[in-house]
Tab-separated table of C-alpha atoms in Angstrom:
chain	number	residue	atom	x	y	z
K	127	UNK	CA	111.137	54.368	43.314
K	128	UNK	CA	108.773	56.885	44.660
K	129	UNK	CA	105.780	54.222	44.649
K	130	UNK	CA	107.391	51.899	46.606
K	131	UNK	CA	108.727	54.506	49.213
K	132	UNK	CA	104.756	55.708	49.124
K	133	UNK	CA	103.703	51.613	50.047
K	134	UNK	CA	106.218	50.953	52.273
K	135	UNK	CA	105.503	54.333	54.330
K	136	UNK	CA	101.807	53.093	54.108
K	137	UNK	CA	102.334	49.579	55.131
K	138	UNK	CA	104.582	51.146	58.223
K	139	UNK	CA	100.994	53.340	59.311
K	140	UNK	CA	98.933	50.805	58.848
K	141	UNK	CA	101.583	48.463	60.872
K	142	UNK	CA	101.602	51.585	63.435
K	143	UNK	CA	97.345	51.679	63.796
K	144	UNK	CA	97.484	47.844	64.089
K	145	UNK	CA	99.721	48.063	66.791
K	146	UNK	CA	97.430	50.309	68.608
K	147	UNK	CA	94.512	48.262	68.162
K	148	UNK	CA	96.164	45.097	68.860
K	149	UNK	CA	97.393	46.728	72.146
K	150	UNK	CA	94.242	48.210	72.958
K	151	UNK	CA	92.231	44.962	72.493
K	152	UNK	CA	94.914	42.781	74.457
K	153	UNK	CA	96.533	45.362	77.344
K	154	UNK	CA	94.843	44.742	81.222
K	155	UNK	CA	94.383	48.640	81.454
K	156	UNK	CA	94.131	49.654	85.342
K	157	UNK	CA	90.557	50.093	86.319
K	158	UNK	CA	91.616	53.089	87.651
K	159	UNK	CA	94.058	55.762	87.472
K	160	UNK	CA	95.323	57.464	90.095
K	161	UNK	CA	96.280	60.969	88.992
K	162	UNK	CA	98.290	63.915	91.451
K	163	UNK	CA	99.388	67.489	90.156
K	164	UNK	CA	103.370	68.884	90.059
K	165	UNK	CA	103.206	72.346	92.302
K	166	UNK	CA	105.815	74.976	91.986
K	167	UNK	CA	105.660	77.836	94.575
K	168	UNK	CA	108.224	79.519	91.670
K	169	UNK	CA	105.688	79.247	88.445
K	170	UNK	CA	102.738	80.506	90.945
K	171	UNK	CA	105.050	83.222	91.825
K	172	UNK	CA	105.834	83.946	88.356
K	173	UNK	CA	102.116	84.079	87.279
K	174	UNK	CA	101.753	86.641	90.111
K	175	UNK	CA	99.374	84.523	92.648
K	176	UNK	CA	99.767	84.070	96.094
K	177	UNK	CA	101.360	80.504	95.987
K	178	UNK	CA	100.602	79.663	99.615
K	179	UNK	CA	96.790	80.552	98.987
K	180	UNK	CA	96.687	78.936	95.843
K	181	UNK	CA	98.518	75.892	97.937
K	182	UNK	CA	95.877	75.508	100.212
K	183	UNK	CA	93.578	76.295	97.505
K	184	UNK	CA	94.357	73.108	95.482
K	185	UNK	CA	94.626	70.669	99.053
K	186	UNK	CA	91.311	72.060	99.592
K	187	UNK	CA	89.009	72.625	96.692
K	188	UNK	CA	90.293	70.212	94.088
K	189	UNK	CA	90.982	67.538	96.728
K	190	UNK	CA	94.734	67.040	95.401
K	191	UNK	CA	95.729	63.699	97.221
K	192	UNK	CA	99.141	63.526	95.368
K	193	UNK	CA	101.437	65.403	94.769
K	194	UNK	CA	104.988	66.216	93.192
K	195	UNK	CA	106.926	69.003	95.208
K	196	UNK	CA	110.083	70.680	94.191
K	197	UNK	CA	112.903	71.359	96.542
K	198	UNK	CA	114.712	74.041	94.947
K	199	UNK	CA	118.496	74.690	95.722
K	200	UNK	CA	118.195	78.419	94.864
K	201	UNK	CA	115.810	79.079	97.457
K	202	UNK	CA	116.595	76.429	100.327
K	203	UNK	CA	120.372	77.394	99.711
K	204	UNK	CA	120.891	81.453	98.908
K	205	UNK	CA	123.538	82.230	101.126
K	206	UNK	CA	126.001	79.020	101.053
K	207	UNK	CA	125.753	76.948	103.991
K	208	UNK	CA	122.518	78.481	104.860
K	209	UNK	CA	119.554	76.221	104.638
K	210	UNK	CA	116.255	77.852	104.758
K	211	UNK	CA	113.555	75.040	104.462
K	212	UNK	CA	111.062	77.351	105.642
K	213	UNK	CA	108.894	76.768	102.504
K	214	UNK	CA	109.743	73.335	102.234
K	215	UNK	CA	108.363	72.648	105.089
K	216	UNK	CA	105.134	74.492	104.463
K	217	UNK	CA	104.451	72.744	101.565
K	218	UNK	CA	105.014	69.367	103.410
K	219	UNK	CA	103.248	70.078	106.335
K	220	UNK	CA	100.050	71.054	104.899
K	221	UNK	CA	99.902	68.355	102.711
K	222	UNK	CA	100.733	65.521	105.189
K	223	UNK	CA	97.663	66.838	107.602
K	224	UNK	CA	95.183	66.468	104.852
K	225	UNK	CA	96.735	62.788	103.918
K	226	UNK	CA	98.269	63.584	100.743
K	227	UNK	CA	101.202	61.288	99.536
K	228	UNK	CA	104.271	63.315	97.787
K	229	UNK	CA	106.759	62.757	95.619
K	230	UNK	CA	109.785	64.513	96.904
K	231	UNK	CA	112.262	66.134	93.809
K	232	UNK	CA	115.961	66.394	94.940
K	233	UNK	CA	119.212	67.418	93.260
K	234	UNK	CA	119.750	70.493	90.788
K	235	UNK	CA	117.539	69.313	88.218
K	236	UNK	CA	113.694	70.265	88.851
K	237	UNK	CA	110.416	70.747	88.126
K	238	UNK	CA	109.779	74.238	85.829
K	239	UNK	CA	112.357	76.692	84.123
K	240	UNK	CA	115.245	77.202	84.410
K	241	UNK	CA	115.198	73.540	84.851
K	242	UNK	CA	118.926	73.472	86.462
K	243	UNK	CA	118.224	75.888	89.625
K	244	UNK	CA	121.543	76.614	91.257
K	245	UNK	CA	121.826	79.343	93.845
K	246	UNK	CA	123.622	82.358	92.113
K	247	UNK	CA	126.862	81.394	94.285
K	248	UNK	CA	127.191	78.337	92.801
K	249	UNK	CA	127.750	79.493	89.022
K	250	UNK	CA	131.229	79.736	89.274
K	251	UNK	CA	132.327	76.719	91.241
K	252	UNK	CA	133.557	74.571	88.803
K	253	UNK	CA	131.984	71.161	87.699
K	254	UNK	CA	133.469	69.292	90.885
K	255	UNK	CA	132.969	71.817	93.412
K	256	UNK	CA	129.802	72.019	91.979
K	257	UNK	CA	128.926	68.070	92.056
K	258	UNK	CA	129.964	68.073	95.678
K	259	UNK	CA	127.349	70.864	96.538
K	260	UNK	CA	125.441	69.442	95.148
K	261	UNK	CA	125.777	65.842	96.900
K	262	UNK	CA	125.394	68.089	100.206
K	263	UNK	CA	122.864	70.119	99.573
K	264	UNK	CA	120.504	66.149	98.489
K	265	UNK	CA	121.818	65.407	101.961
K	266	UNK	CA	120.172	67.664	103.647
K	267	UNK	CA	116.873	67.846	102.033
K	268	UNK	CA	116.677	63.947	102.222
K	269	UNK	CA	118.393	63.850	105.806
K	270	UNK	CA	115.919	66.514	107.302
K	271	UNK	CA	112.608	64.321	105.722
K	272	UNK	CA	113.148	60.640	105.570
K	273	UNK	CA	110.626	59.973	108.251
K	274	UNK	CA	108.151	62.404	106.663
K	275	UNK	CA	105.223	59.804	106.546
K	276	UNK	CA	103.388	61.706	103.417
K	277	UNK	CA	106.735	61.382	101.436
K	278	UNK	CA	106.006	58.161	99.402
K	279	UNK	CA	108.904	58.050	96.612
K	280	UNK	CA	112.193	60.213	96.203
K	281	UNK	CA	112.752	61.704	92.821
K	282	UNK	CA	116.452	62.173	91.943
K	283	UNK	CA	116.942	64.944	90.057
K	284	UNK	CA	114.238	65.767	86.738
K	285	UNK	CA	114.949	64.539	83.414
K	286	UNK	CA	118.878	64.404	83.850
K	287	UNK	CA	119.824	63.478	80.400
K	288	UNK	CA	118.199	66.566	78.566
K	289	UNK	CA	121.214	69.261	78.890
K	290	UNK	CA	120.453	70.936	75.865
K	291	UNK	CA	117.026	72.129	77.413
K	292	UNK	CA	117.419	74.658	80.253
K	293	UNK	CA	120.208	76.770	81.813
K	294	UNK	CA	123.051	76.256	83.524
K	295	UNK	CA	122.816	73.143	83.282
K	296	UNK	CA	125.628	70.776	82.966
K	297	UNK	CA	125.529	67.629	80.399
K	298	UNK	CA	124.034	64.658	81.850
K	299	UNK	CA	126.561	62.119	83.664
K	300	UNK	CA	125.512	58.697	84.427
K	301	UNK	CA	127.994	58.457	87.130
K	302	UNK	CA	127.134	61.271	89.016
K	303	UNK	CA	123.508	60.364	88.696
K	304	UNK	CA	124.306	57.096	89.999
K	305	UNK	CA	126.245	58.498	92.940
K	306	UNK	CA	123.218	60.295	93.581
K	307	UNK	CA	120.347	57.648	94.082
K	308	UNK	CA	123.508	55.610	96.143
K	309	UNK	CA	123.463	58.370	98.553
K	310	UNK	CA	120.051	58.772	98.725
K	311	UNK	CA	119.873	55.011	99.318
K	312	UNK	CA	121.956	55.058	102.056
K	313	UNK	CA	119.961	57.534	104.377
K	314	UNK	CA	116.552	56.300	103.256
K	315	UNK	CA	114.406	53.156	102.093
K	316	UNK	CA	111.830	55.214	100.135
K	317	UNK	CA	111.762	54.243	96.759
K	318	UNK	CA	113.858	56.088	94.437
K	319	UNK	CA	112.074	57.637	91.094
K	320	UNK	CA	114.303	59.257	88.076
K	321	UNK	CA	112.433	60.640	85.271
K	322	UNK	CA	113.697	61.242	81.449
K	323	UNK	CA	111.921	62.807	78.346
K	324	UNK	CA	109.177	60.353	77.454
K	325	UNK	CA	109.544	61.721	73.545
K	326	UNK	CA	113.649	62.201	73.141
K	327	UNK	CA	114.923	59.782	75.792
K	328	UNK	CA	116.710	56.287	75.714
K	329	UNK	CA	115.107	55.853	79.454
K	330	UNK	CA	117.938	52.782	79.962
K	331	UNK	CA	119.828	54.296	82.556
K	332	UNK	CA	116.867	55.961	84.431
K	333	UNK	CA	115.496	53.056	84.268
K	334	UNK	CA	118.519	51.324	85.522
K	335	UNK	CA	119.220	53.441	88.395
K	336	UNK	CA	115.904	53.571	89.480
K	337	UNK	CA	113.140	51.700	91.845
K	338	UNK	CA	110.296	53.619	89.475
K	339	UNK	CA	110.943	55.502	86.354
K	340	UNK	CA	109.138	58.615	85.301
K	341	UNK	CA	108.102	59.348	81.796
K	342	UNK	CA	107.714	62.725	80.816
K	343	UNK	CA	104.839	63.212	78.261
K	344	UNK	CA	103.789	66.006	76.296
K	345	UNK	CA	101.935	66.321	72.956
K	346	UNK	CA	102.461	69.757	71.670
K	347	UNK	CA	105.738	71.250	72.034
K	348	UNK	CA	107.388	74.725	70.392
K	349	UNK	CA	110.833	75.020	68.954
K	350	UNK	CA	112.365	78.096	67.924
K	351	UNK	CA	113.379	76.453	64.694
K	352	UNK	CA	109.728	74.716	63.383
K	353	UNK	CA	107.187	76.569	65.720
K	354	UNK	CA	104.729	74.436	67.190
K	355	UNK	CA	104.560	71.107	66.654
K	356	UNK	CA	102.960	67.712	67.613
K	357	UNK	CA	104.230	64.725	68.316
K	358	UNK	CA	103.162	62.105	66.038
K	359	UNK	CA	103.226	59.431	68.365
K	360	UNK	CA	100.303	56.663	69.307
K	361	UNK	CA	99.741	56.061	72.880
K	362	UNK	CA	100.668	52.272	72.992
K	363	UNK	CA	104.439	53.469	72.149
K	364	UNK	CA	105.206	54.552	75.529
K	365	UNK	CA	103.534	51.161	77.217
K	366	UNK	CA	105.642	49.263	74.594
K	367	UNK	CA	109.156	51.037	75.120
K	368	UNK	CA	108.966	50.602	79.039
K	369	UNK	CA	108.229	47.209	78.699
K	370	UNK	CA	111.274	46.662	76.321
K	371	UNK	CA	113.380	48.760	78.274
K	372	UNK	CA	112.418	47.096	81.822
K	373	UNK	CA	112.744	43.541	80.047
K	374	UNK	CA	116.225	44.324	78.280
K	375	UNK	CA	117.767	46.211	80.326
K	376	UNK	CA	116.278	47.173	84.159
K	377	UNK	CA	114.491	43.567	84.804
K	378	UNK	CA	114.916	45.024	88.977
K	379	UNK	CA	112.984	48.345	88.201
K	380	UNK	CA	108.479	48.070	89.483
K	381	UNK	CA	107.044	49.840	87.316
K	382	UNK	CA	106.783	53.418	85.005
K	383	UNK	CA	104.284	56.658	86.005
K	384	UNK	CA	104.118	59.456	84.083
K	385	UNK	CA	105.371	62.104	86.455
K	386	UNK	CA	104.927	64.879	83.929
K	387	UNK	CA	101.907	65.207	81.569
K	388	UNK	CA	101.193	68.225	79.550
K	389	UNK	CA	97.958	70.130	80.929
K	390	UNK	CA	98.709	73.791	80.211
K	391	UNK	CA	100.167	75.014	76.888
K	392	UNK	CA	103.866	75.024	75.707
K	393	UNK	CA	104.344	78.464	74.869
K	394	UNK	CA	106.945	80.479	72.825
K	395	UNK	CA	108.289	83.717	74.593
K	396	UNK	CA	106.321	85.689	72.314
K	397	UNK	CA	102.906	84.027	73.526
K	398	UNK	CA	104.106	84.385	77.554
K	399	UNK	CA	102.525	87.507	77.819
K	400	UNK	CA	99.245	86.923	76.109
K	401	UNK	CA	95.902	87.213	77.858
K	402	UNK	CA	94.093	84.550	79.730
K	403	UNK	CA	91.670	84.808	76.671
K	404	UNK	CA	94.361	83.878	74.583
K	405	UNK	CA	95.928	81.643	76.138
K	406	UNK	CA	92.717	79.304	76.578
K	407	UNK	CA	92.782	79.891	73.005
K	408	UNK	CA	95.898	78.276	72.259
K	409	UNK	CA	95.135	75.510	74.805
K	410	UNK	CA	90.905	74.505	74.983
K	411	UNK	CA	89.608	72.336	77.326
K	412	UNK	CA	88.853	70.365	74.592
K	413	UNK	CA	92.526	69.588	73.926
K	414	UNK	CA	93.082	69.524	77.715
K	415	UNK	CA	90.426	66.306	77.661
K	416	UNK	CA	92.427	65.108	75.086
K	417	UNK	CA	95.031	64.866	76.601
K	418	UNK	CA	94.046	63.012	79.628
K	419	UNK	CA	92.081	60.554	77.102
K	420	UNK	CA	95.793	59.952	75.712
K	421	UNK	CA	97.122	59.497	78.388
K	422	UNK	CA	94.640	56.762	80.373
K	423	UNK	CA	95.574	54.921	77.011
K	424	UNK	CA	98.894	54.723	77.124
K	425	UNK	CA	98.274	51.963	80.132
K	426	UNK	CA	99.745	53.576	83.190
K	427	UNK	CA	97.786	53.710	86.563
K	428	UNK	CA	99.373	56.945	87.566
K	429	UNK	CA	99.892	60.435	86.656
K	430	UNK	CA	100.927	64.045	87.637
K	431	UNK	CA	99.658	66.493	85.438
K	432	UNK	CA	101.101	69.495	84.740
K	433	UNK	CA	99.604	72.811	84.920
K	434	UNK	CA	97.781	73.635	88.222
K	435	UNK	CA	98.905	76.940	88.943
K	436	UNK	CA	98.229	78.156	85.336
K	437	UNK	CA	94.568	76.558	85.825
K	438	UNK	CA	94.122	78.421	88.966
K	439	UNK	CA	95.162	81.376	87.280
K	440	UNK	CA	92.949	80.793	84.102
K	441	UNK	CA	90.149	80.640	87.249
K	442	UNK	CA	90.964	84.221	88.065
K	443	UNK	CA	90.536	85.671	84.838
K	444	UNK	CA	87.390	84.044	84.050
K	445	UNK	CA	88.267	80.339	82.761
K	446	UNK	CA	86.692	78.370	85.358
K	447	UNK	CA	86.255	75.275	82.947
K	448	UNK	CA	89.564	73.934	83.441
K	449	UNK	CA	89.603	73.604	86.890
K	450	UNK	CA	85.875	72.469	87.004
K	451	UNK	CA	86.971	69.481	84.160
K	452	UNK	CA	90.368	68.824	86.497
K	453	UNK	CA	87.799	68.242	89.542
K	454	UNK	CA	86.291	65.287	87.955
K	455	UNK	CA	89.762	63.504	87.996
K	456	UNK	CA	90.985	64.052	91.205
């Protein structure tokens, strides 16, 4: 008995690496990729940088051309029914005068932890005072910057069907998410991205709901329960599954980007406070490379990597490498 599990877990490796190859020998792979960066004034903050500086910083030294903004409820929305998009609008602004096309995130769901970033005075509404908020506050982010030429596509909220990872966050609901991209599709004709975890999610109704879906992808992850860990996963599986998924079941949705991939490491709360020495430790440039190298495999023409403020800060402390290696790309 244990032979033939050993053969048949063989055969289904060998199968895998065949697949690969097959794919690799057969797939039109874009001649070129066109990659952008994720910015989030809050993780700057949190690293203790200047995040306007470091804003202009990245527009004007790495030549970032796209880009994937937050719009966080928290901070446009503190007082209810006071909208402060003074930020917002920074962000925006200086990107559109240097030509830069964006990728506007809207709902509760967003870029960076907490993941689910409701304004304090929205904790204790309950789930339908809270959806209706919520429904107002996407109006008014989308209302005040549908004829923003440098906003290309709309994200509706960020990996909605992962609940169990973040706070205060509710479970995911198909129906609200779908009442969502409705009402963003009734105040604008941008195209409408939603985004789900590239390693743990069905990506059907993402896919469904949406004019572009956004994988997620990310190679080394921690979990409180097994530590660190890699995904074992071949690059051709994520080129495969959205063309199943598109084909089966969202035959209306263009295409898939990776709006998320992993460029700075995954750390557990004990490793948050390490040094910049030690963090580039726990995440080379080598494995950075290898990353992108993953990635460009996987098929997709475009790609928002994830990581620029901790790069910038990496700069700071010594660890130019990263952002010299990032220039290349961009």
């Amino acid at each position: 008995m244990g032979k033939k599990v050993l053969v048949a877990g063989l055969g289904f490796v060998v199968l895998v690496l065949l697949g690969q190859l097959i794919f690799n020998y057969i797939y039109n792979f874009p001649k070129q990729v066109e990659y952008g960066v994720t910015f989030s004034p809050q993780y700057a903050k949190y690293l203790g940088l200047n995040w306007k500086e470091i804003y202009i910083k990245m527009l004007d030294e790495l030549k970032v051309d796209r880009l994937r903004l937050p719009s966080y409820w928290e901070d446009i929305e503190k007082q209810r029914g006071n909208f402060n998009f003074e930020d917002e609008d920074f962000m925006l602004d200086e990107a559109g005068k240097r030509g830069a096309k964006i990728i506007l995130v809207v709902g509760v769901r967003q870029p960076r932890w907490p993941e689910c970033h409701l304004p304090s005075w929205a904790m204790s509404l309950s789930l339908e005072q809270k959806r209706a908020k919520i429904l107002q506050f996407v109006q008014q982010v989308v209302e005040r910057y549908k004829n923003n030429d440098a906003i290309e596509a709309i994200q509706v909220e960020n990996e909605p069907f992962l609940p169990y990872f973040g706070e205060n966050c509710d479970k995911g609901d198909k129906r609200f998410l779908k009442t969502e991209v409705e009402l963003v599709r009734s105040l604008t004709n941008k195209p409408i991205i939603v985004s789900d975890s590239g390693e743990l999610g069905s990506w059907i109704v993402p896919m469904q709901t949406s004019d572009i879906f956004g994988t997620t992808l990310y190679r080394d992850v921690y979990n409180p329960l097994m530590g660190y860990i890699s995904y074992p996963i071949l690059p051709y599986f994520y080129n495969l599954k959205s063309w199943v998924i598109r084909r089966i079941f969202a035959p209306e949705n263009q295409k898939t980007v990776i709006v998320e991939l992993q460029a700075e490491p995954w750390l557990a709360s004990k490793d948050l406070q390490r040094s910049p020495e030690k963090q580039a430790t726990l995440f080379s440039l080598k494995k950075l490379q290898s990353y992108i190298n993953y990635a460009e495999k996987t098929g997709f023409d475009e790609i928002y990597l994830w990581g620029v403020e901790w790069w910038i800060w990496l700069e700071e402390h010594g660890h130019p490498e990263y952002l010299d290696f990032i220039k290349t790309l961009l």
